[in-house]
PDB file of C-alpha atoms in Angstrom:
ATOM      1  CA  MET M  52      -0.046  -0.004   0.053  1.00 58.00           C
ATOM      2  CA  THR M  53       1.497   3.387  -1.114  1.00 92.00           C
ATOM      3  CA  VAL M  54      -0.987   6.073  -1.495  1.00 97.00           C
ATOM      4  CA  ALA M  55      -2.968   7.718   1.761  1.00 98.00           C
ATOM      5  CA  VAL M  56      -5.372  10.556   1.276  1.00 98.00           C
ATOM      6  CA  VAL M  57      -6.437  12.904   4.104  1.00 98.00           C
ATOM      7  CA  VAL M  58      -9.575  14.580   3.684  1.00 98.00           C
ATOM      8  CA  GLY M  59      -9.654  17.703   6.036  1.00 93.00           C
ATOM      9  CA  ALA M  60      -5.910  18.226   6.009  1.00 92.00           C
ATOM     10  CA  GLY M  61      -5.608  21.166   8.222  1.00 89.00           C
ATOM     11  CA  PRO M  62      -2.700  22.265   9.985  1.00 90.00           C
ATOM     12  CA  GLY M  63      -3.623  20.229  13.150  1.00 92.00           C
ATOM     13  CA  LEU M  64      -4.782  16.684  13.182  1.00 95.00           C
ATOM     14  CA  GLY M  65      -5.083  16.113   9.454  1.00 95.00           C
ATOM     15  CA  LEU M  66      -1.401  17.213   8.915  1.00 96.00           C
ATOM     16  CA  SER M  67      -0.405  15.126  11.975  1.00 96.00           C
ATOM     17  CA  ILE M  68      -2.136  12.023  10.331  1.00 97.00           C
ATOM     18  CA  ALA M  69      -0.355  12.730   6.903  1.00 97.00           C
ATOM     19  CA  ARG M  70       3.134  12.920   8.562  1.00 97.00           C
ATOM     20  CA  ARG M  71       2.543   9.619  10.232  1.00 97.00           C
ATOM     21  CA  PHE M  72       1.618   7.742   6.973  1.00 98.00           C
ATOM     22  CA  GLY M  73       4.150   9.743   5.174  1.00 97.00           C
ATOM     23  CA  ALA M  74       6.844   8.663   7.555  1.00 96.00           C
ATOM     24  CA  ALA M  75       5.461   4.948   7.114  1.00 96.00           C
ATOM     25  CA  GLY M  76       6.339   5.221   3.323  1.00 96.00           C
ATOM     26  CA  TYR M  77       3.046   6.489   1.933  1.00 98.00           C
ATOM     27  CA  ASP M  78       2.548   9.065  -0.657  1.00 98.00           C
ATOM     28  CA  ILE M  79       0.174  11.749   0.719  1.00 98.00           C
ATOM     29  CA  ALA M  80      -2.856  13.375  -0.966  1.00 98.00           C
ATOM     30  CA  LEU M  81      -4.014  16.407   1.102  1.00 98.00           C
ATOM     31  CA  VAL M  82      -7.527  17.437   0.592  1.00 98.00           C
ATOM     32  CA  GLY M  83      -8.825  20.540   2.137  1.00 96.00           C
ATOM     33  CA  ARG M  84     -10.646  24.032   1.342  1.00 94.00           C
ATOM     34  CA  THR M  85      -7.790  26.369   1.819  1.00 94.00           C
ATOM     35  CA  ARG M  86      -4.797  26.151  -0.733  1.00 96.00           C
ATOM     36  CA  SER M  87      -2.402  27.954   1.492  1.00 96.00           C
ATOM     37  CA  THR M  88      -2.839  25.712   4.079  1.00 95.00           C
ATOM     38  CA  LEU M  89      -2.401  22.453   1.743  1.00 97.00           C
ATOM     39  CA  ASP M  90       0.617  24.259   0.199  1.00 97.00           C
ATOM     40  CA  ALA M  91       2.329  24.650   3.541  1.00 97.00           C
ATOM     41  CA  GLY M  92       1.668  21.053   4.751  1.00 97.00           C
ATOM     42  CA  ALA M  93       2.715  19.708   1.582  1.00 97.00           C
ATOM     43  CA  GLU M  94       5.999  21.706   1.806  1.00 97.00           C
ATOM     44  CA  GLU M  95       6.526  20.385   5.417  1.00 96.00           C
ATOM     45  CA  LEU M  96       6.137  16.846   4.062  1.00 97.00           C
ATOM     46  CA  ALA M  97       8.469  17.364   1.132  1.00 97.00           C
ATOM     47  CA  ARG M  98      11.132  18.440   3.707  1.00 97.00           C
ATOM     48  CA  THR M  99      11.063  15.241   5.387  1.00 96.00           C
ATOM     49  CA  GLY M 100      11.275  13.307   1.967  1.00 96.00           C
ATOM     50  CA  VAL M 101       7.528  12.666   1.602  1.00 97.00           C
ATOM     51  CA  THR M 102       5.724  13.156  -1.533  1.00 97.00           C
ATOM     52  CA  ALA M 103       2.730  14.946  -1.345  1.00 97.00           C
ATOM     53  CA  GLY M 104      -0.053  16.638  -3.621  1.00 97.00           C
ATOM     54  CA  CYS M 105      -2.729  19.249  -2.791  1.00 98.00           C
ATOM     55  CA  PHE M 106      -6.131  19.013  -3.826  1.00 98.00           C
ATOM     56  CA  VAL M 107      -8.599  21.958  -2.961  1.00 97.00           C
ATOM     57  CA  ALA M 108     -12.057  20.934  -2.178  1.00 97.00           C
ATOM     58  CA  ASP M 109     -14.718  21.861   0.351  1.00 95.00           C
ATOM     59  CA  VAL M 110     -16.456  18.639   1.618  1.00 95.00           C
ATOM     60  CA  THR M 111     -19.823  20.336   1.528  1.00 95.00           C
ATOM     61  CA  ASP M 112     -19.260  20.798  -2.413  1.00 96.00           C
ATOM     62  CA  ARG M 113     -19.928  17.207  -3.690  1.00 96.00           C
ATOM     63  CA  ARG M 114     -18.620  17.779  -7.087  1.00 97.00           C
ATOM     64  CA  ALA M 115     -15.628  19.600  -5.974  1.00 97.00           C
ATOM     65  CA  LEU M 116     -14.984  16.565  -3.775  1.00 97.00           C
ATOM     66  CA  ILE M 117     -15.436  14.017  -6.557  1.00 98.00           C
ATOM     67  CA  ASP M 118     -13.106  16.130  -8.868  1.00 98.00           C
ATOM     68  CA  ALA M 119     -10.367  16.146  -6.264  1.00 98.00           C
ATOM     69  CA  PHE M 120     -10.396  12.332  -5.929  1.00 98.00           C
ATOM     70  CA  GLU M 121     -10.250  12.005  -9.906  1.00 98.00           C
ATOM     71  CA  ALA M 122      -7.211  14.363  -9.758  1.00 98.00           C
ATOM     72  CA  ILE M 123      -5.668  12.271  -6.978  1.00 98.00           C
ATOM     73  CA  ARG M 124      -6.024   8.981  -8.926  1.00 97.00           C
ATOM     74  CA  ALA M 125      -4.826  10.680 -12.117  1.00 97.00           C
ATOM     75  CA  GLN M 126      -1.650  11.836 -10.182  1.00 97.00           C
ATOM     76  CA  PHE M 127      -1.103   8.788  -7.647  1.00 97.00           C
ATOM     77  CA  GLY M 128      -3.167   6.173  -9.272  1.00 97.00           C
ATOM     78  CA  ASP M 129      -4.932   3.461  -6.671  1.00 97.00           C
ATOM     79  CA  ILE M 130      -5.943   4.943  -3.167  1.00 98.00           C
ATOM     80  CA  ASP M 131      -4.908   2.680  -0.553  1.00 98.00           C
ATOM     81  CA  VAL M 132      -5.915   4.576   2.563  1.00 98.00           C
ATOM     82  CA  LEU M 133      -8.467   7.138   3.206  1.00 98.00           C
ATOM     83  CA  GLY M 134      -8.760   9.280   6.272  1.00 98.00           C
ATOM     84  CA  TYR M 135     -12.025  11.391   6.639  1.00 98.00           C
ATOM     85  CA  SER M 136     -11.472  13.986   9.379  1.00 94.00           C
ATOM     86  CA  PRO M 137     -13.114  17.341   8.708  1.00 88.00           C
ATOM     87  CA  PHE M 138     -14.028  19.742  11.300  1.00 83.00           C
ATOM     88  CA  PRO M 139     -16.787  22.616  10.996  1.00 79.00           C
ATOM     89  CA  ARG M 140     -15.197  26.124  10.315  1.00 70.00           C
ATOM     90  CA  ASP M 141     -17.635  27.738  12.907  1.00 61.00           C
ATOM     91  CA  THR M 142     -18.888  26.060  16.070  1.00 63.00           C
ATOM     92  CA  THR M 143     -20.155  29.195  17.834  1.00 58.00           C
ATOM     93  CA  GLU M 144     -23.658  29.696  19.195  1.00 58.00           C
ATOM     94  CA  ALA M 145     -24.949  31.037  15.964  1.00 64.00           C
ATOM     95  CA  THR M 146     -24.272  27.484  14.339  1.00 87.00           C
ATOM     96  CA  VAL M 147     -24.435  25.149  17.252  1.00 92.00           C
ATOM     97  CA  THR M 148     -27.946  24.197  18.617  1.00 94.00           C
ATOM     98  CA  GLY M 149     -28.876  22.003  21.729  1.00 95.00           C
ATOM     99  CA  ALA M 150     -30.944  19.015  21.456  1.00 96.00           C
ATOM    100  CA  THR M 151     -34.165  20.647  21.987  1.00 97.00           C
ATOM    101  CA  GLU M 152     -33.418  23.505  19.564  1.00 96.00           C
ATOM    102  CA  VAL M 153     -32.523  21.285  16.639  1.00 96.00           C
ATOM    103  CA  THR M 154     -34.130  21.933  13.295  1.00 96.00           C
ATOM    104  CA  ALA M 155     -33.942  20.697   9.750  1.00 96.00           C
ATOM    105  CA  GLU M 156     -32.418  24.004   9.021  1.00 95.00           C
ATOM    106  CA  SER M 157     -29.755  23.974  11.836  1.00 95.00           C
ATOM    107  CA  LEU M 158     -29.057  19.977  10.941  1.00 95.00           C
ATOM    108  CA  GLN M 159     -28.307  20.734   7.352  1.00 95.00           C
ATOM    109  CA  PRO M 160     -25.028  22.330   7.369  1.00 93.00           C
ATOM    110  CA  TYR M 161     -23.755  19.613   9.513  1.00 95.00           C
ATOM    111  CA  LEU M 162     -25.419  16.706   7.333  1.00 96.00           C
ATOM    112  CA  GLU M 163     -23.420  18.209   4.474  1.00 95.00           C
ATOM    113  CA  LEU M 164     -20.221  18.312   6.247  1.00 95.00           C
ATOM    114  CA  PHE M 165     -20.146  15.025   8.080  1.00 96.00           C
ATOM    115  CA  LEU M 166     -22.641  12.626   6.449  1.00 97.00           C
ATOM    116  CA  PHE M 167     -22.713  13.797   2.964  1.00 98.00           C
ATOM    117  CA  GLY M 168     -19.214  14.484   2.657  1.00 97.00           C
ATOM    118  CA  GLY M 169     -18.177  11.347   4.339  1.00 98.00           C
ATOM    119  CA  VAL M 170     -20.264   9.346   1.977  1.00 98.00           C
ATOM    120  CA  THR M 171     -19.081  11.134  -1.047  1.00 98.00           C
ATOM    121  CA  SER M 172     -15.593  10.578  -0.151  1.00 98.00           C
ATOM    122  CA  VAL M 173     -15.758   6.897   0.973  1.00 98.00           C
ATOM    123  CA  ARG M 174     -17.773   6.162  -2.390  1.00 98.00           C
ATOM    124  CA  GLN M 175     -14.796   7.357  -4.271  1.00 98.00           C
ATOM    125  CA  VAL M 176     -12.502   4.629  -3.129  1.00 98.00           C
ATOM    126  CA  LEU M 177     -14.482   1.786  -1.673  1.00 98.00           C
ATOM    127  CA  PRO M 178     -15.396   0.160  -5.196  1.00 98.00           C
ATOM    128  CA  GLY M 179     -11.729  -0.084  -5.927  1.00 97.00           C
ATOM    129  CA  MET M 180     -10.851  -1.179  -2.633  1.00 98.00           C
ATOM    130  CA  ILE M 181     -13.291  -4.012  -2.715  1.00 98.00           C
ATOM    131  CA  GLY M 182     -12.101  -4.886  -6.176  1.00 97.00           C
ATOM    132  CA  ARG M 183      -8.458  -5.130  -5.131  1.00 97.00           C
ATOM    133  CA  GLY M 184      -9.300  -7.072  -1.748  1.00 97.00           C
ATOM    134  CA  ARG M 185      -7.496  -4.465   0.323  1.00 97.00           C
ATOM    135  CA  GLY M 186      -7.708  -0.808   1.611  1.00 98.00           C
ATOM    136  CA  THR M 187      -8.263   1.102   4.760  1.00 98.00           C
ATOM    137  CA  ILE M 188     -10.800   3.660   5.470  1.00 98.00           C
ATOM    138  CA  ILE M 189     -10.681   5.732   8.952  1.00 98.00           C
ATOM    139  CA  VAL M 190     -13.206   8.363   9.798  1.00 98.00           C
ATOM    140  CA  THR M 191     -13.252  10.805  12.594  1.00 97.00           C
ATOM    141  CA  THR M 192     -15.921  12.625  14.377  1.00 96.00           C
ATOM    142  CA  GLY M 193     -16.231  14.184  17.927  1.00 93.00           C
ATOM    143  CA  ALA M 194     -17.329  11.591  20.647  1.00 94.00           C
ATOM    144  CA  SER M 195     -20.917  13.379  20.809  1.00 94.00           C
ATOM    145  CA  SER M 196     -21.553  11.261  17.845  1.00 95.00           C
ATOM    146  CA  GLY M 197     -22.457   8.456  20.029  1.00 92.00           C
ATOM    147  CA  PRO M 198     -20.005   7.199  22.695  1.00 91.00           C
ATOM    148  CA  VAL M 199     -20.693  10.405  24.805  1.00 91.00           C
ATOM    149  CA  VAL M 200     -24.195  12.063  25.444  1.00 92.00           C
ATOM    150  CA  HIS M 201     -23.713  15.919  25.194  1.00 92.00           C
ATOM    151  CA  PRO M 202     -26.875  17.675  24.538  1.00 94.00           C
ATOM    152  CA  PRO M 203     -25.459  21.154  23.852  1.00 93.00           C
ATOM    153  CA  LEU M 204     -24.125  19.907  20.287  1.00 93.00           C
ATOM    154  CA  GLY M 205     -27.431  18.468  19.513  1.00 95.00           C
ATOM    155  CA  ASN M 206     -27.336  19.350  15.632  1.00 96.00           C
ATOM    156  CA  ILE M 207     -23.352  18.235  15.388  1.00 95.00           C
ATOM    157  CA  ALA M 208     -24.230  14.975  17.091  1.00 96.00           C
ATOM    158  CA  ALA M 209     -27.061  14.187  15.306  1.00 97.00           C
ATOM    159  CA  ALA M 210     -25.329  14.633  11.874  1.00 97.00           C
ATOM    160  CA  SER M 211     -21.781  13.109  13.065  1.00 97.00           C
ATOM    161  CA  GLY M 212     -23.943  10.120  14.673  1.00 97.00           C
ATOM    162  CA  ALA M 213     -25.400   9.064  11.506  1.00 97.00           C
ATOM    163  CA  LEU M 214     -22.005   9.059   9.733  1.00 98.00           C
ATOM    164  CA  ARG M 215     -20.608   7.015  12.820  1.00 98.00           C
ATOM    165  CA  ASN M 216     -23.563   4.403  12.509  1.00 97.00           C
ATOM    166  CA  TRP M 217     -22.845   3.998   8.682  1.00 98.00           C
ATOM    167  CA  VAL M 218     -19.210   3.616   9.238  1.00 98.00           C
ATOM    168  CA  LEU M 219     -19.657   1.010  12.076  1.00 97.00           C
ATOM    169  CA  ASN M 220     -22.105  -0.858   9.694  1.00 98.00           C
ATOM    170  CA  LEU M 221     -19.470  -0.732   7.008  1.00 98.00           C
ATOM    171  CA  HIS M 222     -17.021  -2.218   9.122  1.00 98.00           C
ATOM    172  CA  GLU M 223     -19.072  -5.160   9.745  1.00 97.00           C
ATOM    173  CA  GLU M 224     -20.223  -5.715   6.373  1.00 98.00           C
ATOM    174  CA  LEU M 225     -16.748  -5.496   4.728  1.00 98.00           C
ATOM    175  CA  ARG M 226     -15.322  -7.612   7.442  1.00 93.00           C
ATOM    176  CA  ASP M 227     -14.133 -10.507   5.165  1.00 93.00           C
ATOM    177  CA  THR M 228     -13.419  -8.361   1.984  1.00 97.00           C
ATOM    178  CA  GLY M 229      -9.828  -7.225   2.988  1.00 97.00           C
ATOM    179  CA  VAL M 230     -11.084  -3.719   3.299  1.00 98.00           C
ATOM    180  CA  TYR M 231     -10.680  -2.477   6.886  1.00 98.00           C
ATOM    181  CA  VAL M 232     -13.252   0.465   8.172  1.00 98.00           C
ATOM    182  CA  ALA M 233     -12.996   2.220  11.407  1.00 98.00           C
ATOM    183  CA  HIS M 234     -14.420   5.110  13.456  1.00 97.00           C
ATOM    184  CA  VAL M 235     -12.276   7.382  15.799  1.00 97.00           C
ATOM    185  CA  ALA M 236     -14.540   9.356  18.328  1.00 96.00           C
ATOM    186  CA  LEU M 237     -12.546  12.125  19.849  1.00 94.00           C
ATOM    187  CA  ALA M 238     -13.379  12.837  23.553  1.00 90.00           C
ATOM    188  CA  THR M 239     -10.826  15.524  23.784  1.00 88.00           C
ATOM    189  CA  TRP M 240     -10.047  19.005  22.829  1.00 83.00           C
ATOM    190  CA  ILE M 241      -7.126  18.880  20.390  1.00 86.00           C
ATOM    191  CA  GLY M 242      -4.173  20.344  21.684  1.00 81.00           C
ATOM    192  CA  ARG M 243      -5.802  21.749  24.695  1.00 77.00           C
ATOM    193  CA  ALA M 244      -5.887  18.865  27.162  1.00 75.00           C
ATOM    194  CA  GLY M 245      -2.406  17.677  28.063  1.00 81.00           C
ATOM    195  CA  PRO M 246       0.215  15.822  26.072  1.00 87.00           C
ATOM    196  CA  ALA M 247      -2.078  12.933  25.036  1.00 87.00           C
ATOM    197  CA  SER M 248      -4.404  15.849  23.157  1.00 89.00           C
ATOM    198  CA  MET M 249      -1.707  16.840  20.907  1.00 93.00           C
ATOM    199  CA  PRO M 250      -2.285  16.061  17.268  1.00 93.00           C
ATOM    200  CA  ASP M 251       1.038  14.275  16.680  1.00 94.00           C
ATOM    201  CA  THR M 252       0.002  11.959  19.659  1.00 94.00           C
ATOM    202  CA  ILE M 253      -3.444  11.374  18.486  1.00 94.00           C
ATOM    203  CA  ALA M 254      -2.230  10.540  14.978  1.00 95.00           C
ATOM    204  CA  ARG M 255      -0.184   7.448  16.151  1.00 95.00           C
ATOM    205  CA  THR M 256      -3.891   5.713  16.683  1.00 96.00           C
ATOM    206  CA  TYR M 257      -4.589   5.966  13.078  1.00 97.00           C
ATOM    207  CA  LEU M 258      -1.538   4.314  12.003  1.00 96.00           C
ATOM    208  CA  ASP M 259      -2.114   1.468  14.864  1.00 96.00           C
ATOM    209  CA  LEU M 260      -5.463   1.234  13.552  1.00 97.00           C
ATOM    210  CA  HIS M 261      -4.375   0.580   9.776  1.00 97.00           C
ATOM    211  CA  ARG M 262      -1.574  -1.798  10.838  1.00 96.00           C
ATOM    212  CA  GLU M 263      -3.763  -3.704  13.461  1.00 96.00           C
ATOM    213  CA  ARG M 264      -7.091  -3.827  11.648  1.00 96.00           C
ATOM    214  CA  ARG M 265      -9.055  -5.204  14.233  1.00 93.00           C
ATOM    215  CA  VAL M 266     -11.691  -3.004  16.050  1.00 96.00           C
ATOM    216  CA  ALA M 267     -14.590  -0.997  14.608  1.00 97.00           C
ATOM    217  CA  GLU M 268     -13.829   1.967  16.679  1.00 97.00           C
ATOM    218  CA  VAL M 269     -11.763   3.449  19.226  1.00 96.00           C
ATOM    219  CA  VAL M 270     -12.663   6.340  21.842  1.00 95.00           C
ATOM    220  CA  TYR M 271      -9.729   8.808  22.053  1.00 92.00           C
ATOM    221  CA  GLY M 272      -9.754  10.911  25.183  1.00 82.00           C
ATOM    222  CA  GLU M 273      -7.445  13.044  27.640  1.00 74.00           C
ATOM    223  CA  HIS M 274      -5.460  10.110  28.542  1.00 71.00           C
ATOM    224  CA  GLY M 275      -5.314   8.346  25.136  1.00 78.00           C
ATOM    225  CA  VAL M 276      -7.231   5.427  23.628  1.00 83.00           C
ATOM    226  CA  GLY M 277     -10.051   3.933  25.918  1.00 70.00           C
ATOM    227  CA  SER M 278      -9.869   6.566  28.374  1.00 54.00           C
ATOM    228  CA  PRO M 279     -13.285   7.219  29.624  1.00 47.00           C
ATOM    229  CA  PRO M 280     -15.132  10.063  28.269  1.00 49.00           C
ATOM    230  CA  PRO M 281     -16.986  12.654  30.375  1.00 48.00           C
ATOM    231  CA  ALA M 282     -20.519  11.528  29.300  1.00 46.00           C
ATOM    232  CA  ALA M 283     -23.450  13.474  30.502  1.00 45.00           C
ATOM    233  CA  PRO M 284     -26.039  11.510  32.618  1.00 38.00           C
ATOM    234  CA  VAL M 285     -28.852   9.866  30.748  1.00 37.00           C
ATOM    235  CA  ARG M 286     -31.989   9.902  32.834  1.00 37.00           C
TER     236      ARG M 286
END
């Protein structure tokens, strides 16, 4: 396996995932919405001897996302690893609603970001992976997608929870095909909760999942994989 695509390749976790796979010998395709951020990431990877390409696409623009994957295949060939880890541009009170305030309108942008962007990205690589009998897909959301109950993130939780549910079902259905699918639920504020929350540390989990190919999901908290997330009580 030689080509890894990172969708949501910002300067934090996305770039750290790219660094991990690049150091393991993969060519890297960086997909994100900001050209300057992608260029900076590719330049950093190049300084360590990693071949990297930049592909601009907002995951909420399905046509642009499909075009990006077509360009990746034209430059690199078959895609062996897909990491999908987009994060919202804006999580202010203007865009995030609690569980009782969720409306179709408040949910739509996050469905586009998480579910529709995730499904579109996976559909670009899954048929080829199944045909070759190998491949890895790792999808990231916040832990409010299911492992943690957090009502203040009502619309984000509903949309990311739909993506998580689909990914877990994919893991089960593809179990005997050679294609490995996993979900990472982040129960920590990246870079703000001690050493284990640093992007480079979290990114180790992705390479470990790819190599071990066992579990459908890991919950990553303030002390690493499997640390108990701060769940709200359910009455």
